[in-house]
mmCIF file of C-alpha atoms in Angstrom:
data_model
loop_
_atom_site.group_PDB
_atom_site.id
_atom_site.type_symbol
_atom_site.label_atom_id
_atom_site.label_comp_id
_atom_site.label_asym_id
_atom_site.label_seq_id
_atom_site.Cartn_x
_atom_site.Cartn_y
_atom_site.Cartn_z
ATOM 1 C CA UNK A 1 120.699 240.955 224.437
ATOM 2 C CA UNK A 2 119.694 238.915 227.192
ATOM 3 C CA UNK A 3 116.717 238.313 228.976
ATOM 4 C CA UNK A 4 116.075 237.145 232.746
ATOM 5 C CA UNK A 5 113.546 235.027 233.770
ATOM 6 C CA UNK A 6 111.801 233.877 236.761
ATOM 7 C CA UNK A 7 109.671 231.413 238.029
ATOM 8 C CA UNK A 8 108.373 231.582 242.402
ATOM 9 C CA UNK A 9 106.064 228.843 243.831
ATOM 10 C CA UNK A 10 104.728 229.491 246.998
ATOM 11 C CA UNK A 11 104.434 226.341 248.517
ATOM 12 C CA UNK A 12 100.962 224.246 250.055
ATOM 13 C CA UNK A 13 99.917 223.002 253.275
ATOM 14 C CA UNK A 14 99.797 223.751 257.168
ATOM 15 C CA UNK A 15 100.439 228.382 257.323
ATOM 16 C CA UNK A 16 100.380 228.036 253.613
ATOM 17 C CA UNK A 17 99.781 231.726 253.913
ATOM 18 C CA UNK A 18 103.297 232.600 255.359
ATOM 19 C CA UNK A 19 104.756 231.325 251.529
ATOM 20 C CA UNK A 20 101.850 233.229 250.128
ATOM 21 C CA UNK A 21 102.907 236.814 251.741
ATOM 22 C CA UNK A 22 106.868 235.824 251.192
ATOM 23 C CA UNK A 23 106.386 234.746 247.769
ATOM 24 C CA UNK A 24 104.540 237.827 246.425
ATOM 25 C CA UNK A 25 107.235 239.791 248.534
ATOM 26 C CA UNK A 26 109.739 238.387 246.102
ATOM 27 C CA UNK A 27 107.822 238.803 243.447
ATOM 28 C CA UNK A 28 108.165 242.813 244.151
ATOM 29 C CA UNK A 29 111.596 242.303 244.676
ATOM 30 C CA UNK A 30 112.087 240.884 241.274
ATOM 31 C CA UNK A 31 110.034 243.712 239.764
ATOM 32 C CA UNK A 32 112.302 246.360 241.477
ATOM 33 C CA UNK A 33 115.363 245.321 240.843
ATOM 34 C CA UNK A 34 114.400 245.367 236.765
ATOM 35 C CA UNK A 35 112.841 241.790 235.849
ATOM 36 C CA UNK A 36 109.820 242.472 233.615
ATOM 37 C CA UNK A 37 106.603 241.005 235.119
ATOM 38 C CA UNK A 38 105.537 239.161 231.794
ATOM 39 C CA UNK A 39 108.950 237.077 232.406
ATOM 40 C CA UNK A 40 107.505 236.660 236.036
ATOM 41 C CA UNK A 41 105.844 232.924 236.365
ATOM 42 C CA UNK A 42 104.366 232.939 239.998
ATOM 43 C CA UNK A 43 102.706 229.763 241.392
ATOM 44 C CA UNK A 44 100.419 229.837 244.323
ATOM 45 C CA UNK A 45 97.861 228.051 246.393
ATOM 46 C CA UNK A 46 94.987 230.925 245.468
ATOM 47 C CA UNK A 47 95.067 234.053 242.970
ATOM 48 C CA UNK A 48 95.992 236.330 246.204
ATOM 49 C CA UNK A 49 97.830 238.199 248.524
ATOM 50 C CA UNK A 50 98.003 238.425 252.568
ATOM 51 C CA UNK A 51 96.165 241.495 253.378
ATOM 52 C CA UNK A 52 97.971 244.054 255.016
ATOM 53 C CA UNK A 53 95.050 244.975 257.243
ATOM 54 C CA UNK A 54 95.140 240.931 258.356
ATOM 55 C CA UNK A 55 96.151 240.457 262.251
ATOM 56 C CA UNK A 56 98.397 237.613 262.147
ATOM 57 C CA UNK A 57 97.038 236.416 265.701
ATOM 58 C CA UNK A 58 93.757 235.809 263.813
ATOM 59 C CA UNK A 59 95.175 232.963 262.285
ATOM 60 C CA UNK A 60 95.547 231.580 265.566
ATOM 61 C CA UNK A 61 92.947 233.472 267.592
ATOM 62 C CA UNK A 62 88.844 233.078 267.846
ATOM 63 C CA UNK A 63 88.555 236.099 269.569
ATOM 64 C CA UNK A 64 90.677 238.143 267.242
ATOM 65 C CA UNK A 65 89.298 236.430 264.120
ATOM 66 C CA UNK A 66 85.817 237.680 265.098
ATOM 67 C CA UNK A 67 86.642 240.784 265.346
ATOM 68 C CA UNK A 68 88.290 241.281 262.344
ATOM 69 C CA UNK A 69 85.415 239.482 260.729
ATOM 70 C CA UNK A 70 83.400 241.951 262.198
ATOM 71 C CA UNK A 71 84.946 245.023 260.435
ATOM 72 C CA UNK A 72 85.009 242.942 257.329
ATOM 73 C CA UNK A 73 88.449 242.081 257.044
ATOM 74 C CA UNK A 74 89.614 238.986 255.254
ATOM 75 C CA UNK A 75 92.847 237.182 255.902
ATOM 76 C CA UNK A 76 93.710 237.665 251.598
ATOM 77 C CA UNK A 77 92.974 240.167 249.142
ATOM 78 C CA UNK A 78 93.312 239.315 245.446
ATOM 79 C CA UNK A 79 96.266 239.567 243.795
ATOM 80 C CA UNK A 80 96.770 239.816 239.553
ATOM 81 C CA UNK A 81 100.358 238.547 239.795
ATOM 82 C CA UNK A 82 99.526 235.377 240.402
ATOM 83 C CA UNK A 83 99.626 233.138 237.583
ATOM 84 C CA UNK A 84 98.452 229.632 238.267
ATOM 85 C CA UNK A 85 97.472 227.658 241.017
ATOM 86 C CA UNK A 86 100.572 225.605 242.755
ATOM 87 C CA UNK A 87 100.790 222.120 241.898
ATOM 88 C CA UNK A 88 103.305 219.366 240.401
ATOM 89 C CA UNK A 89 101.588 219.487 236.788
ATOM 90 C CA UNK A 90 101.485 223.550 237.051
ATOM 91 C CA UNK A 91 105.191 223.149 237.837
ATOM 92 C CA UNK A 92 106.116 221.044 234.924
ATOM 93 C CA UNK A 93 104.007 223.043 233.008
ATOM 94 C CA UNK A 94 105.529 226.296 233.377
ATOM 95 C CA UNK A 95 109.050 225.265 233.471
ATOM 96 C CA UNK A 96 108.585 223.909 229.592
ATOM 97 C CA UNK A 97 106.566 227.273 229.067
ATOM 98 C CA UNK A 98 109.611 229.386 230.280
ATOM 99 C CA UNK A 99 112.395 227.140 228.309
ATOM 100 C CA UNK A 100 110.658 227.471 225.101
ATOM 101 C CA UNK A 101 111.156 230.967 225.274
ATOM 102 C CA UNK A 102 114.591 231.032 226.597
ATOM 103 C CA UNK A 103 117.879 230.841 224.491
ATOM 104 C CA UNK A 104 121.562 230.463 225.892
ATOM 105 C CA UNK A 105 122.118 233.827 226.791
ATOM 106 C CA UNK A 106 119.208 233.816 228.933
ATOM 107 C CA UNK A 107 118.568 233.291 232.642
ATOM 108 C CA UNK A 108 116.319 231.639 234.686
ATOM 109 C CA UNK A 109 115.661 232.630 238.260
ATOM 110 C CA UNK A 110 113.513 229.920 240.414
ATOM 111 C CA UNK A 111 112.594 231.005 244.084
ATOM 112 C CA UNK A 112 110.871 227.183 245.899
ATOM 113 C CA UNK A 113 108.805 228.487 249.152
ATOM 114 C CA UNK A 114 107.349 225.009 250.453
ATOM 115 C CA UNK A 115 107.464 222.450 253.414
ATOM 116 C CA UNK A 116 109.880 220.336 252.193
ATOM 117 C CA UNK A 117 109.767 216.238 253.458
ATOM 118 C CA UNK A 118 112.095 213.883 254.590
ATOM 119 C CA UNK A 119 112.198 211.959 251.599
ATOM 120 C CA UNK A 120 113.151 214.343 248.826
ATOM 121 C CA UNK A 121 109.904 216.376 248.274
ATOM 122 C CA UNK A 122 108.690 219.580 248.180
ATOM 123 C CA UNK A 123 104.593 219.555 249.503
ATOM 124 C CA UNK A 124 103.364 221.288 246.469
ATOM 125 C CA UNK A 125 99.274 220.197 246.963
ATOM 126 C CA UNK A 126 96.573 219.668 244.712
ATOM 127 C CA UNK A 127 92.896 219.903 245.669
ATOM 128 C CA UNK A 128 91.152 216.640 246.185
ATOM 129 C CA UNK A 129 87.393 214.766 245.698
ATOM 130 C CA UNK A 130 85.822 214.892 249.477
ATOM 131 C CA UNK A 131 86.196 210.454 248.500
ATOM 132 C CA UNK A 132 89.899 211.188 248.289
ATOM 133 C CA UNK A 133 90.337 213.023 251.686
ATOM 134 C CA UNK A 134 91.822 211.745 254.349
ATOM 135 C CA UNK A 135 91.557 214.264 257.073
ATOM 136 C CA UNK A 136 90.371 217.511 258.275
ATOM 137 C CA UNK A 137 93.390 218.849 256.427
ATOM 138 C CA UNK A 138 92.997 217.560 253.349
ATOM 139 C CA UNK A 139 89.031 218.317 253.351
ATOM 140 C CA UNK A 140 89.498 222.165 254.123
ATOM 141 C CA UNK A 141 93.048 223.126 251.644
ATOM 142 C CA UNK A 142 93.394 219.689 249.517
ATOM 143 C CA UNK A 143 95.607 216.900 249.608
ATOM 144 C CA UNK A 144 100.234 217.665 249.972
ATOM 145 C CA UNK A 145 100.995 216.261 246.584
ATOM 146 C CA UNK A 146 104.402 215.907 246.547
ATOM 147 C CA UNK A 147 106.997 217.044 243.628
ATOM 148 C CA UNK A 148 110.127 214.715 244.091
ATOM 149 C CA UNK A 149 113.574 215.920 244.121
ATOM 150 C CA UNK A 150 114.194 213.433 240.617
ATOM 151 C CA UNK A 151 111.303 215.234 238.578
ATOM 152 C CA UNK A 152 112.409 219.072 240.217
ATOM 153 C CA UNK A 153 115.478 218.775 238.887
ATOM 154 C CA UNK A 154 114.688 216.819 235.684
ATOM 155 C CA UNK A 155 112.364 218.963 234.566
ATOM 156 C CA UNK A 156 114.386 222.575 235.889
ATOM 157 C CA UNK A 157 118.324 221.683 234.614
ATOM 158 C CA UNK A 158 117.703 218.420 232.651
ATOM 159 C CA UNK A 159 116.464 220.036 229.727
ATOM 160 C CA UNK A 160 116.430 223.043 228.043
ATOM 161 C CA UNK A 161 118.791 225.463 227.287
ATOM 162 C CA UNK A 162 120.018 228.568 229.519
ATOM 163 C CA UNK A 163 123.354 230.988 230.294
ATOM 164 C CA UNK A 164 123.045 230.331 234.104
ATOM 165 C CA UNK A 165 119.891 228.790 236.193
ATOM 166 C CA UNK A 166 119.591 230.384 239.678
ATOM 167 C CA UNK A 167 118.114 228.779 242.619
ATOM 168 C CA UNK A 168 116.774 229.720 246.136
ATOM 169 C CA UNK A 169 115.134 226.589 247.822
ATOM 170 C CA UNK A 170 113.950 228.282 250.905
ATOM 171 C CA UNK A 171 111.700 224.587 252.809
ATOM 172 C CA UNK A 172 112.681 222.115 255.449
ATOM 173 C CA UNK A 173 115.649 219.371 254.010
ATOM 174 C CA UNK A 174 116.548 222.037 251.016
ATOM 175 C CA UNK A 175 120.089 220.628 250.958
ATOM 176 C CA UNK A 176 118.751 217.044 249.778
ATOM 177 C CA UNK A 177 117.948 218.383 246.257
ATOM 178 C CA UNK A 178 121.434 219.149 245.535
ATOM 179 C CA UNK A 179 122.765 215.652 244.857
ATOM 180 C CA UNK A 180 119.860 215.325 241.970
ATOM 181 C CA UNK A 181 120.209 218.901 240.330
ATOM 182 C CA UNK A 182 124.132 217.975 240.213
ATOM 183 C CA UNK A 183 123.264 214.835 238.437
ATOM 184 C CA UNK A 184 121.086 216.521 235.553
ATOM 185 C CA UNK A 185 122.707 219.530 235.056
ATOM 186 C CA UNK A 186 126.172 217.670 234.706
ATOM 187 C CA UNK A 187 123.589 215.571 231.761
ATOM 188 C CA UNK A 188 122.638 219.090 230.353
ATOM 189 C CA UNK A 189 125.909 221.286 230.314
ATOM 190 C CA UNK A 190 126.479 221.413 227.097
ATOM 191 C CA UNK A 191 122.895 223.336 227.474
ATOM 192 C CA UNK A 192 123.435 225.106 230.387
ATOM 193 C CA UNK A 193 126.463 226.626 231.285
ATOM 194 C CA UNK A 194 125.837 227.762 234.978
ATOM 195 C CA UNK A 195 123.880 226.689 237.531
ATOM 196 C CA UNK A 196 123.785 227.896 241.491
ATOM 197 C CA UNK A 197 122.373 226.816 244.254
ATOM 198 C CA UNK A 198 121.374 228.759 247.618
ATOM 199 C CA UNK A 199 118.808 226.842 250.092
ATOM 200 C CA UNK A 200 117.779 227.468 253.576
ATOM 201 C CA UNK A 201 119.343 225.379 256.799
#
């Protein structure tokens, strides 16, 4: 009588594309291994997909980019599993979104693909004015906004209600969430009655 649900955020910034192609990977994994794709909430930096056809070296590579540009092949194709656009608000939003739905025989499944920072943050950007820019970076993909490790974890165990919540933090410092989802799921375990964590060296 239960149901499983999942939420994947492909993360923003420098090779964003890499989380792009891993995230909609896992989406298929999810999908195979019998999660329904309406219980599927995927996050990412644009509606799309690597294409397969893509050379990697292009990223890197004039010569090779040309070429491919020359036979008409992009670097991403579009992709209708994508639900929203990655971003700290988007987050928050479809966290709530997912616990409304969910009782406490239900599951939640959240895969974090993202540059993660030194001081407790996943890069999860936003797109910013050109007055707001700040460098070539930020004027080509947007501004890193950062989710902190505090609102992550308030927002994912502090509230709601759930039989287990799952998570695979796959970024740079994953293990320095832990000490923060401890503190708010120990706050919400009368709601939720498991919670594990698996993260990335």
């Amino acid at each position: 009588e239960h149901k499983h649900y999942a939420l994947i955020v492909s993360g923003f910034g420098r090779n964003d594309w890499v989380f792009l192609e891993g995230a909609n990977k896992m989406h298929q994994a999810l999908v195979n291994i019998g999660y329904s794709p309406e219980d599927i909430t995927f996050l990412a930096p644009i509606k799309g997909d690597l294409n397969p056809n893509w050379d990697r070296e292009a990223h890197f590579s004039e010569k090779v980019k040309k070429e491919m540009a020359d036979k008409n092949i992009s670097q991403f194709i579009s992709s209708s599993v994508v639900d929203g656009l990655t971003s700290p608000m988007n987050f928050r939003l479809s966290v709530e979104a997912i616990q409304a739905k969910m009782t406490d025989k239900d599951s939640l499944f959240v895969y974090m693909l993202a540059h993660g920072k030194k001081n407790r943050a996943f890069a999860l950007g936003e797109p910013v004015g050109k007055r707001q820019a700040m460098g070539a970076h930020d004027k080509i993909r947007g501004s890193s906004a950062s989710l902190t490790s505090k609102r992550f974890s308030q927002v994912l165990v502090g509230r709601g209600q759930a039989c287990e919540i799952m998570l695979l933090i796959d970024s740079c410092y994953s293990a320095v969430h832990n000490p923060k989802l401890k503190y708010y799921f120990e706050k919400n375990k009368d709601n939720v009655q498991r919670m594990q964590v698996a993260h990335s060296t």
